Short mmCIF file of C-alpha atoms in Angstrom, two decimals:
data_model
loop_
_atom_site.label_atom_id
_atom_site.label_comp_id
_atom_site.label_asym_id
_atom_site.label_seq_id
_atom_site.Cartn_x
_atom_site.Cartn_y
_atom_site.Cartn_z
CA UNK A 1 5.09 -31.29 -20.00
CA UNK A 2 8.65 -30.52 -21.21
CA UNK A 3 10.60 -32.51 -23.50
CA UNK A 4 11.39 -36.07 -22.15
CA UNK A 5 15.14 -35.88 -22.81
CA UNK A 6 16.95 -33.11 -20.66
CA UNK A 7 18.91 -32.50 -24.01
CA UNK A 8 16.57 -31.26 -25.90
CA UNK A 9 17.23 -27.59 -26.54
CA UNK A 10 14.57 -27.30 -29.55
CA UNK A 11 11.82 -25.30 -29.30
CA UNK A 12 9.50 -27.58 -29.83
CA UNK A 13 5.88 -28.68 -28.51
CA UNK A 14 5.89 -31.42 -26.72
CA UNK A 15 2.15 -32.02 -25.84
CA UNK A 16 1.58 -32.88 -29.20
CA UNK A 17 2.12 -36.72 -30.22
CA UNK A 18 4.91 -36.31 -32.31
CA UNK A 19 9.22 -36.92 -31.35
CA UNK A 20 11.02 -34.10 -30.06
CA UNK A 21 13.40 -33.65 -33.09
CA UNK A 22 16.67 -33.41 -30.72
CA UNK A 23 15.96 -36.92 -28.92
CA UNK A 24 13.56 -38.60 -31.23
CA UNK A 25 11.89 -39.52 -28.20
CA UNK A 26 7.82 -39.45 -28.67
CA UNK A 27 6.22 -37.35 -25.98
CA UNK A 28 2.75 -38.29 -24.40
CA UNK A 29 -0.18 -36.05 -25.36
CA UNK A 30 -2.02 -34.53 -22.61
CA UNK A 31 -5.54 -33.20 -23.63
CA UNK A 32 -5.43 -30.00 -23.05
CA UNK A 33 -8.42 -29.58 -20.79
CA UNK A 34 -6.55 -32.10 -18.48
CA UNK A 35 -3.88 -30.17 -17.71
CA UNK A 36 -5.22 -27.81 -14.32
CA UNK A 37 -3.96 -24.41 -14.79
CA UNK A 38 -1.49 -22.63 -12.45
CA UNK A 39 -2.31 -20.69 -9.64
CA UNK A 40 -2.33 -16.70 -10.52
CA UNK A 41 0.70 -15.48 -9.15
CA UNK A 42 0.35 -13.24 -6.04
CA UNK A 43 1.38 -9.57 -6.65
CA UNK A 44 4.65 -8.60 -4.77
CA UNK A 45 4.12 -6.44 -2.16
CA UNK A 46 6.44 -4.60 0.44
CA UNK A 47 6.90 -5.41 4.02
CA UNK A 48 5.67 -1.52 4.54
CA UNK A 49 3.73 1.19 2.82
CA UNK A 50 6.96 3.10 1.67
CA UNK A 51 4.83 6.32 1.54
CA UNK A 52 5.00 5.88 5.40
CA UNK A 53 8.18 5.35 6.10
CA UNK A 54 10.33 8.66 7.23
CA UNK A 55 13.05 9.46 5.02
CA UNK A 56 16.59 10.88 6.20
CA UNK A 57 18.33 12.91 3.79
CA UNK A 58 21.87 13.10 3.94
CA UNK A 59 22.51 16.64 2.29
CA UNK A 60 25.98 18.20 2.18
CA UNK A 61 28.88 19.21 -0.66
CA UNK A 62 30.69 16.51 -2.44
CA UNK A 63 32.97 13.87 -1.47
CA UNK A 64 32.23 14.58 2.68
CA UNK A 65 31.58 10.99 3.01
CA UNK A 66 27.84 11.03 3.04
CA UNK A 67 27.88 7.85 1.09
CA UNK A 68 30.33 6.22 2.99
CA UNK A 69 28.20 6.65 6.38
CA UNK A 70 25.08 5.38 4.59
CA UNK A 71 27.21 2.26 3.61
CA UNK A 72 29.00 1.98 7.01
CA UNK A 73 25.24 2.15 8.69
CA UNK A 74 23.40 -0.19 6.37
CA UNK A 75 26.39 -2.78 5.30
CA UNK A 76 28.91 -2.36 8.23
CA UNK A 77 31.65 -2.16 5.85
CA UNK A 78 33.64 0.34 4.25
CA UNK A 79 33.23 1.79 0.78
CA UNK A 80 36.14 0.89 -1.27
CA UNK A 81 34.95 2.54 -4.54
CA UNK A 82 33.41 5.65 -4.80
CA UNK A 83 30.83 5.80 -7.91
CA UNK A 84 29.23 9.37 -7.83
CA UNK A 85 25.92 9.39 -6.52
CA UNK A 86 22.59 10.78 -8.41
CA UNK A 87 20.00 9.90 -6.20
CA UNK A 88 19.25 6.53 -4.38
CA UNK A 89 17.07 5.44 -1.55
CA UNK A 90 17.39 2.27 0.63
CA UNK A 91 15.37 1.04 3.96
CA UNK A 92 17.22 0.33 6.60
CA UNK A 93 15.95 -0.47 10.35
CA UNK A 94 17.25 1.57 13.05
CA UNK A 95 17.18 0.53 17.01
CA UNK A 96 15.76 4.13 18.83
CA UNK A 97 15.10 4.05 22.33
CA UNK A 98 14.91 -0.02 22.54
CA UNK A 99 12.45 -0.23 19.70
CA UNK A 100 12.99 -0.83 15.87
CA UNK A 101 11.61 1.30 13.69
CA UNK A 102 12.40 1.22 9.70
CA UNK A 103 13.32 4.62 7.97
CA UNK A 104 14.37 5.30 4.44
CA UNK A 105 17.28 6.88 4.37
CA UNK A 106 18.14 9.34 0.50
CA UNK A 107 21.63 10.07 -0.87
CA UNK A 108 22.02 12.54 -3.13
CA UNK A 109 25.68 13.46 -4.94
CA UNK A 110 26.97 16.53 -6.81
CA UNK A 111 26.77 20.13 -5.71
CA UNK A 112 24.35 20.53 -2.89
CA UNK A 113 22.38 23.88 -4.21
CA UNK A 114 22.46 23.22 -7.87
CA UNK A 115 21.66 19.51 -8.80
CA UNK A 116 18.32 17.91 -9.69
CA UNK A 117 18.94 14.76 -7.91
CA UNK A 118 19.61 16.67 -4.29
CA UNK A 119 16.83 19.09 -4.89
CA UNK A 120 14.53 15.72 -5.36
CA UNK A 121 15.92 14.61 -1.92
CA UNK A 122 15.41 17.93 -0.18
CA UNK A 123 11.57 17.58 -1.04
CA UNK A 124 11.24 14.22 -0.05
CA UNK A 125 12.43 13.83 3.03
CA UNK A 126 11.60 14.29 6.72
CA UNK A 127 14.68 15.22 8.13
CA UNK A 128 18.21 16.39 7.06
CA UNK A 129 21.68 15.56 8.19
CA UNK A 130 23.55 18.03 7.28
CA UNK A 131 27.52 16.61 6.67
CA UNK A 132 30.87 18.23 6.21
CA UNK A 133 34.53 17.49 6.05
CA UNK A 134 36.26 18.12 9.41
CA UNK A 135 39.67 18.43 7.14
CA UNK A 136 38.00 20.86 4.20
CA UNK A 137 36.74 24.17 5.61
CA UNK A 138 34.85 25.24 2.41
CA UNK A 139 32.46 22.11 2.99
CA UNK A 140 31.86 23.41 6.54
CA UNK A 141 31.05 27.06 5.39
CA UNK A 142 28.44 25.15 2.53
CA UNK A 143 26.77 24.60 5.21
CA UNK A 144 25.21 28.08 6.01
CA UNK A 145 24.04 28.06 2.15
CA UNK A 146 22.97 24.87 2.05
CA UNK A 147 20.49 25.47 4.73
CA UNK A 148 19.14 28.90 3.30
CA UNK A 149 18.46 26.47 0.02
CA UNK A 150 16.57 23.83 1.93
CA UNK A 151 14.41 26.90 3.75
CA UNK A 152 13.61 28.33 -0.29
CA UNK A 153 13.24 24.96 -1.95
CA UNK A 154 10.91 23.92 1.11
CA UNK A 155 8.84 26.80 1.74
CA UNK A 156 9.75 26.74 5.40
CA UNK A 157 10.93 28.99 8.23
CA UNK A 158 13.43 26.81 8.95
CA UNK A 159 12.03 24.47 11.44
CA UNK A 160 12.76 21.47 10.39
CA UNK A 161 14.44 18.07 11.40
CA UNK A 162 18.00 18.53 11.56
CA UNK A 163 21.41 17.26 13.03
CA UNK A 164 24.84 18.49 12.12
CA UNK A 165 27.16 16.22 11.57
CA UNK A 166 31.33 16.73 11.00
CA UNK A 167 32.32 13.32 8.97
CA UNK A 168 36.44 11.95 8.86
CA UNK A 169 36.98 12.20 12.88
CA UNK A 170 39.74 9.50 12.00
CA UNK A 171 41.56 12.14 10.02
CA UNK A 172 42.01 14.35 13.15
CA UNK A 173 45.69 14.75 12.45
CA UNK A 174 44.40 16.59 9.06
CA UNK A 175 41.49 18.69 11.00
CA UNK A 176 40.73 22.51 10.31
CA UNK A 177 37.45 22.69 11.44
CA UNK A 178 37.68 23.06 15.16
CA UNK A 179 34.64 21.30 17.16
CA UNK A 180 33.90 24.32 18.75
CA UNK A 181 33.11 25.48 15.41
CA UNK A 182 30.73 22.32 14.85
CA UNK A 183 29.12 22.87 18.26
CA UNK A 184 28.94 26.60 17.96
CA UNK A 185 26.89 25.96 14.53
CA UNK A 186 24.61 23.05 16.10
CA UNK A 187 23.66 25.83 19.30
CA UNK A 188 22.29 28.32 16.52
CA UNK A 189 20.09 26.11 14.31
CA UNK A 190 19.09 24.40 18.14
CA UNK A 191 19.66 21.25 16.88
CA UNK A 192 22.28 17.94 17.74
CA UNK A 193 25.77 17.87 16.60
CA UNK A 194 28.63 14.94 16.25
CA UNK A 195 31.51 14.08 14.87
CA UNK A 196 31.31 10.61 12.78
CA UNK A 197 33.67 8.49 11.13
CA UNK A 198 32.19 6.05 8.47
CA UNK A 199 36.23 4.62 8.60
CA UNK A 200 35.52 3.47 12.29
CA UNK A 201 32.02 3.60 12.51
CA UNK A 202 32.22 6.19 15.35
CA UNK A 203 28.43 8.13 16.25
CA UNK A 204 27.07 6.81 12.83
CA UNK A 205 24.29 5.13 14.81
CA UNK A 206 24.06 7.81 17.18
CA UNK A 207 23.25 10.76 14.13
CA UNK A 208 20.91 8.68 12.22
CA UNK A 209 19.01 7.82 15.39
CA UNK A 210 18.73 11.43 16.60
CA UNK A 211 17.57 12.59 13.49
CA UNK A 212 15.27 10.27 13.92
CA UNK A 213 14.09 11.37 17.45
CA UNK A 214 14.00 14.94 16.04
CA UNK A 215 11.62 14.25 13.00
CA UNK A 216 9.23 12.33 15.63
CA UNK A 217 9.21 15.27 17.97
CA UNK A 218 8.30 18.03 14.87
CA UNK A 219 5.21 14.94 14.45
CA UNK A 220 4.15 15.02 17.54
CA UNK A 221 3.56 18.70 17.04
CA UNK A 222 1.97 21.11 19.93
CA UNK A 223 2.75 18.45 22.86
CA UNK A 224 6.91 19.00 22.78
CA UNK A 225 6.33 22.47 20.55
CA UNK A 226 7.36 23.95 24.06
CA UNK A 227 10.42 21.75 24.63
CA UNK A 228 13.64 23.37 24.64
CA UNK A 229 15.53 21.55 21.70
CA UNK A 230 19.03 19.53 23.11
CA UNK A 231 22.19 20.55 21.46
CA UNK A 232 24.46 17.57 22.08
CA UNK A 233 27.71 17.14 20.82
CA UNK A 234 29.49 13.46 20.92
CA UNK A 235 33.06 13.04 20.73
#
């Protein structure tokens, strides 16, 4: 039992037969044995196994937006203040082919071949989007060398998960990456290709889900190991 008075702010014991010293009201003693004890508490656990989630790692030089599109596809708002990123993972539930299915989704910040924090999200993730600035060419030539990274840290031939994705569509006015060039690089790794906006929202939906589709196809293994790979591009 607490103290009787709700100002008492001692700390003092009020089972025991004796007045709380800020009320000088007497509390009632309760024997001890009397008193049934509290249920254990149950331990927290998540929804899902996290282990068995697929992650989606957003991989790509700084300041592209990647970020921004996580924010736009989880919160369905806009990022007002950019805080660099070191390495965070959220859950999020996507909508693929009429059915929801929950993914984590890693961000990583700083340079793209030479930081702890995207090497960690390289290694633990299922499938990549790769992102670049359609108004900074340099972040669309990172690309190439990100890639060869992702093969080396990986151990891999390069058959992985991937979709390419050209961020800032709003900012067309201030475009130097054609999206010819885009598509051109999306037909050569045989993989999907858009053009997002986390500013409008535009295809941010549309490249998480297709990564997605593409990490459940490399699953599914032998029975679509035949399948000619779609190179779409979404304007």
């Amino acid at each position: 039992m607490g103290c009787p008075g709700e100002a008492c702010t001692a700390e003092c014991e009020c089972r025991a037969a004796a007045a709380c010293p800020s009320t000088g009201v007497s509390a009632v003693h309760v024997p001890a044995e009397s008193v049934p004890a509290a249920p254990p508490e149950e331990p927290v656990s998540a929804q899902e196994p996290q282990g068995e989630l697929p992650q989606i790692g957003l991989v790509g030089s700084g300041n592209v937006g990647k970020s921004a599109m996580v924010y736009k596809l989880v919160r369905g708002g806009q990022l007002q203040e950019h805080k660099p990123t070191h390495y965070e993972v959220c859950t999020h539930q996507l909508k693929v082919d009429g059915k929801d299915v929950k993914v984590k989704i890693g961000d990583a910040g700083g340079d793209a071949t030479n930081s702890e924090a995207m090497n960690k999200n390289i290694l633990e993730s299922n499938g990549f989007i790769f992102v670049y600035d359609i108004t900074k060419k340099d972040t669309f030539d990172e690309l190439q060398k990100i890639r060869l990274h992702v093969v080396q840290l990986r151990k891999t031939q390069g058959d992985f998960p991937v979709v390419i994705v050209g961020n800032k569509s709003d900012l067309n006015a201030q475009r130097v990456v054609q999206t010819k060039q885009g598509q051109a690089l999306a037909r050569s790794l045989k993989c999907p290709f858009f053009e997002t906006s986390a500013m409008t929202g535009e295809n941010i939906n549309q490249a998480f889900q297709a990564v997605y589709s593409e990490i459940q196809n490399k699953a599914s293994g032998g029975a679509k190991k035949g399948a000619k790979k779609g190179c779409c591009a979404v304007l």
